[in-house]
Every structure is written in structure tokens, then in C-alpha cells.
Amino acid sequence: MTRRIPQIILALAILTPYASLHSQNKNLPWQSKNAFNGYDLVDKQGNIRKPADVRDLYQFLGTYTPTGSNGDTEMHVTYASPGAAQYYRQNGKFADGTVLVKETFTTDHAQMTTGDARWATNKTIVWFVMIKDSKNRFPNNPLWGNGWGWALFKADAPDKQVATSFKKNCLSCHVPAQSTDWLYVQGYPVLKSK
């Protein structure tokens, strides 16, 4: 029996890290039984509704501050469904069913000690919602294509999707990002390895 004790200790020392790794992996959001499913936001015809509590439940990806030709600046804040960033870092793409929400705001600015500072006001302009669709689930719906479901919600009617076609209402802004799955991932630092 005393000869077996060192063998048992050695076996435990070898297997313990694997058991720990296995227990960590089953807790990954996209692998659990309660994994987030973006298709819960989609009806049978492919109509997308805007998710609730995005600022509280989704992960912040990044912010853009485009300036229009008239000098007006907007702030575009993008969030991803739970587990999306971690999946992206491990796989180099978004998982099927991932939801991205971009909320655009008007901005204000002032001269501060650091220079001309800009920040988002509390006035939302629009929300854009995209759902990753690697299976082409809604080929006859004009709001689905190029691997995504696309939706647009305006601030004056936040629960009414107003886009009629992703090619007409959405795609032109995304053409420069075609090579990165139609997304400006360079502006989302949390997608890069830690």
C-alpha cells in the first residue's frame, strides 16, 4: 500500500490541472445550457426586436466618434451579447446568434485642461442591432444577409424596427469593413487578446 501512495500522488498532480481546465470550460457562456441565444430576439419571419437592458447585461466593445462634413460629432457606443468577446478572442469570429447593439448619441464638448473634450449627451439618436447568422436562416427576408440580421430603431420610436432592407439601409456604411465580417473590429479593443 505504501508503494501506491507516491503513484496516486503523481497521478493526482498530473490530472488536477486538466480537471480544473475542464471545469472552467463548461462555464463559458456559449457552452452552457443557459447560453445566450440571440434568436430569442427574432420571430418566425426574421423580425428583430431591440434587446432590453443592453447597458446592464451586454459587454461594452468600444466607441467611435465620427465627425460629419458639417462638423457635427456623434458618439457610437457598441455592446455585444454575453460571452461574445471571449468567443471572438478564442475563435477569431463571432458565434452564431451573437447580438451587437450600437447606440448613437449626440455629443457635447468643452475646453478642458486636456484639450477639446467630447462626450455623449443623454440624447440617443438611433440603435442598430445585428445578429450573427452563419446558417442563412431567413434568405427571403430583406433584413438578413451577408451573415447577419440587421435592424434599425430610432429614438422617437425605440421599439419599432424601421429598416426595410439591409442593402438599402445598412450595408453602405459597412462596405469598408467587408473584410472583417462587415464590422469595424479595429475599434473594439476588448476583442483583442488580453
Coordinates of C-alpha atoms in Angstrom, one line a residue:
M1 CA 0.0 0.0 0.0
T2 CA 2.8 2.4 0.8
R3 CA 4.2 1.9 -2.7
R4 CA 0.9 3.0 -4.2
I5 CA 0.8 6.4 -2.3
P6 CA 3.5 8.0 -4.4
Q7 CA 1.8 6.7 -7.6
I8 CA -1.5 8.1 -6.5
I9 CA 0.0 11.5 -5.6
L10 CA 1.7 11.6 -9.0
A11 CA -1.5 10.8 -10.8
L12 CA -3.4 13.5 -8.9
A13 CA -0.6 16.0 -9.7
I14 CA -0.9 15.2 -13.4
L15 CA -4.7 15.1 -13.6
T16 CA -5.6 18.1 -11.4
P17 CA -4.8 20.8 -14.0
Y18 CA -6.9 19.0 -16.6
A19 CA -9.9 18.7 -14.2
S20 CA -9.6 22.4 -13.5
L21 CA -9.4 23.3 -17.2
H22 CA -12.5 21.2 -17.9
S23 CA -14.5 22.8 -15.1
Q24 CA -13.6 26.3 -16.3
N25 CA -14.6 25.4 -19.9
K26 CA -18.1 24.2 -19.0
N27 CA -18.8 27.7 -17.5
L28 CA -18.1 29.6 -20.8
P29 CA -21.3 31.5 -21.7
W30 CA -21.7 30.0 -25.2
Q31 CA -21.1 26.4 -24.0
S32 CA -23.5 26.3 -21.0
K33 CA -27.1 25.1 -21.1
N34 CA -28.2 28.7 -20.3
A35 CA -26.1 30.1 -23.2
F36 CA -27.2 33.4 -24.6
N37 CA -29.3 32.9 -27.8
G38 CA -29.7 36.0 -30.0
Y39 CA -32.5 34.2 -31.9
D40 CA -34.7 34.8 -28.8
L41 CA -35.0 38.3 -30.2
V42 CA -36.2 37.1 -33.6
D43 CA -39.7 36.0 -34.6
K44 CA -40.5 33.2 -37.2
Q45 CA -40.4 35.7 -40.1
G46 CA -37.0 37.1 -39.1
N47 CA -38.2 40.3 -37.5
I48 CA -35.7 41.5 -34.9
R49 CA -36.6 43.3 -31.7
K50 CA -34.2 45.5 -29.7
P51 CA -32.9 43.8 -26.6
A52 CA -33.7 45.3 -23.2
D53 CA -31.2 46.3 -20.6
V54 CA -28.3 46.4 -23.1
R55 CA -26.2 48.7 -21.0
D56 CA -26.5 46.4 -17.9
L57 CA -26.4 43.0 -19.5
Y58 CA -24.2 43.3 -22.6
Q59 CA -20.4 43.8 -22.7
F60 CA -19.0 47.1 -23.9
L61 CA -16.9 46.6 -27.1
G62 CA -15.8 50.2 -28.0
T63 CA -16.7 53.7 -29.1
Y64 CA -16.4 55.6 -32.3
T65 CA -16.8 59.4 -32.6
P66 CA -17.3 60.2 -36.3
T67 CA -17.4 63.8 -37.4
G68 CA -19.8 64.7 -40.2
S69 CA -19.0 67.0 -43.1
N70 CA -20.8 69.8 -41.2
G71 CA -18.6 69.3 -38.2
D72 CA -21.2 67.6 -36.0
T73 CA -19.9 64.8 -34.0
E74 CA -21.8 61.7 -32.9
M75 CA -20.7 59.0 -30.4
H76 CA -21.3 55.4 -31.4
V77 CA -21.2 53.0 -28.5
T78 CA -21.2 49.3 -29.3
Y79 CA -22.2 46.4 -27.0
A80 CA -22.1 42.6 -27.5
S81 CA -24.2 39.9 -26.0
P82 CA -22.7 38.0 -23.0
G83 CA -19.8 35.8 -24.0
A84 CA -19.3 37.3 -27.5
A85 CA -16.0 39.0 -26.9
Q86 CA -14.4 35.9 -25.2
Y87 CA -15.6 33.7 -28.0
Y88 CA -14.2 36.1 -30.6
R89 CA -10.8 36.2 -28.9
Q90 CA -10.7 32.4 -28.9
N91 CA -12.1 31.8 -32.4
G92 CA -11.4 35.0 -34.4
K93 CA -15.1 35.4 -35.3
F94 CA -18.4 35.9 -33.6
A95 CA -20.5 32.9 -32.7
D96 CA -23.8 32.2 -34.4
G97 CA -26.5 34.1 -32.6
T98 CA -24.2 36.8 -31.2
V99 CA -26.0 40.2 -30.9
L100 CA -24.3 43.5 -31.4
V101 CA -26.1 46.7 -30.4
K102 CA -24.7 50.1 -31.5
E103 CA -26.3 53.1 -29.7
T104 CA -25.5 56.5 -31.3
F105 CA -25.7 59.7 -29.3
T106 CA -25.4 63.4 -29.9
T107 CA -22.3 64.9 -28.3
D108 CA -21.3 68.0 -26.3
H109 CA -17.9 69.4 -25.8
A110 CA -15.9 72.0 -23.9
Q111 CA -12.3 73.1 -23.5
M112 CA -10.8 71.2 -20.6
T113 CA -7.3 71.1 -19.2
T114 CA -6.7 68.1 -21.5
G115 CA -7.9 70.0 -24.6
D116 CA -11.2 69.9 -26.5
A117 CA -13.2 67.2 -24.7
R118 CA -16.2 65.5 -26.2
W119 CA -18.8 63.3 -24.5
A120 CA -22.1 61.6 -25.3
T121 CA -25.2 63.5 -24.2
N122 CA -28.2 61.7 -22.8
K123 CA -29.9 62.0 -26.2
T124 CA -29.9 58.8 -28.2
I125 CA -30.3 59.1 -32.0
V126 CA -30.7 55.5 -33.1
W127 CA -29.9 51.9 -32.2
F128 CA -28.5 49.4 -34.7
V129 CA -28.9 45.8 -33.9
M130 CA -27.1 42.9 -35.7
I131 CA -27.4 39.2 -35.1
K132 CA -24.8 36.8 -36.4
D133 CA -26.4 34.3 -38.8
S134 CA -23.9 31.8 -40.1
K135 CA -26.8 29.5 -41.4
N136 CA -28.7 31.9 -43.7
R137 CA -31.9 31.3 -41.7
F138 CA -34.0 33.9 -43.4
P139 CA -33.0 34.0 -47.1
N140 CA -36.3 35.7 -48.2
N141 CA -36.2 38.4 -45.6
P142 CA -34.5 41.6 -46.9
L143 CA -33.1 42.4 -43.5
W144 CA -30.9 39.3 -43.4
G145 CA -27.8 38.8 -45.5
N146 CA -24.0 38.7 -45.6
G147 CA -24.0 36.6 -42.5
W148 CA -26.1 38.9 -40.3
G149 CA -29.6 40.0 -39.4
W150 CA -29.8 43.8 -39.5
A151 CA -32.2 46.2 -37.7
L152 CA -32.6 49.9 -37.0
F153 CA -34.6 51.6 -34.2
K154 CA -35.0 55.4 -33.9
A155 CA -35.1 57.3 -30.6
D156 CA -38.7 58.6 -31.3
A157 CA -40.0 55.0 -31.6
P158 CA -37.4 52.8 -29.8
D159 CA -39.5 49.6 -30.1
K160 CA -40.3 49.9 -33.8
Q161 CA -37.8 48.4 -36.3
V162 CA -37.7 50.8 -39.3
A163 CA -35.2 49.4 -41.8
T164 CA -36.7 47.9 -44.9
S165 CA -33.6 46.3 -46.4
F166 CA -30.1 45.8 -45.1
K167 CA -28.7 46.6 -48.6
K168 CA -30.6 49.9 -48.7
N169 CA -30.5 51.0 -45.1
C170 CA -27.4 49.4 -43.6
L171 CA -24.8 48.0 -45.9
S172 CA -23.3 51.2 -47.4
C173 CA -21.8 52.2 -44.1
H174 CA -20.3 48.7 -43.6
V175 CA -18.7 48.3 -47.1
P176 CA -15.3 49.4 -45.9
A177 CA -15.4 46.7 -43.2
Q178 CA -16.3 43.9 -45.6
S179 CA -13.0 42.0 -45.0
T180 CA -13.7 41.9 -41.2
D181 CA -17.2 40.4 -41.5
W182 CA -18.8 43.8 -42.1
L183 CA -17.7 45.2 -38.7
Y184 CA -15.2 47.8 -37.7
V185 CA -13.4 45.5 -35.2
Q186 CA -10.4 47.7 -35.0
G187 CA -12.4 50.0 -32.8
Y188 CA -13.3 47.2 -30.3
P189 CA -10.2 46.7 -28.2
V190 CA -11.8 44.0 -26.0
L191 CA -11.8 41.7 -29.0
K192 CA -8.0 41.6 -29.0
S193 CA -6.1 39.2 -26.8
K194 CA -5.5 40.3 -23.3

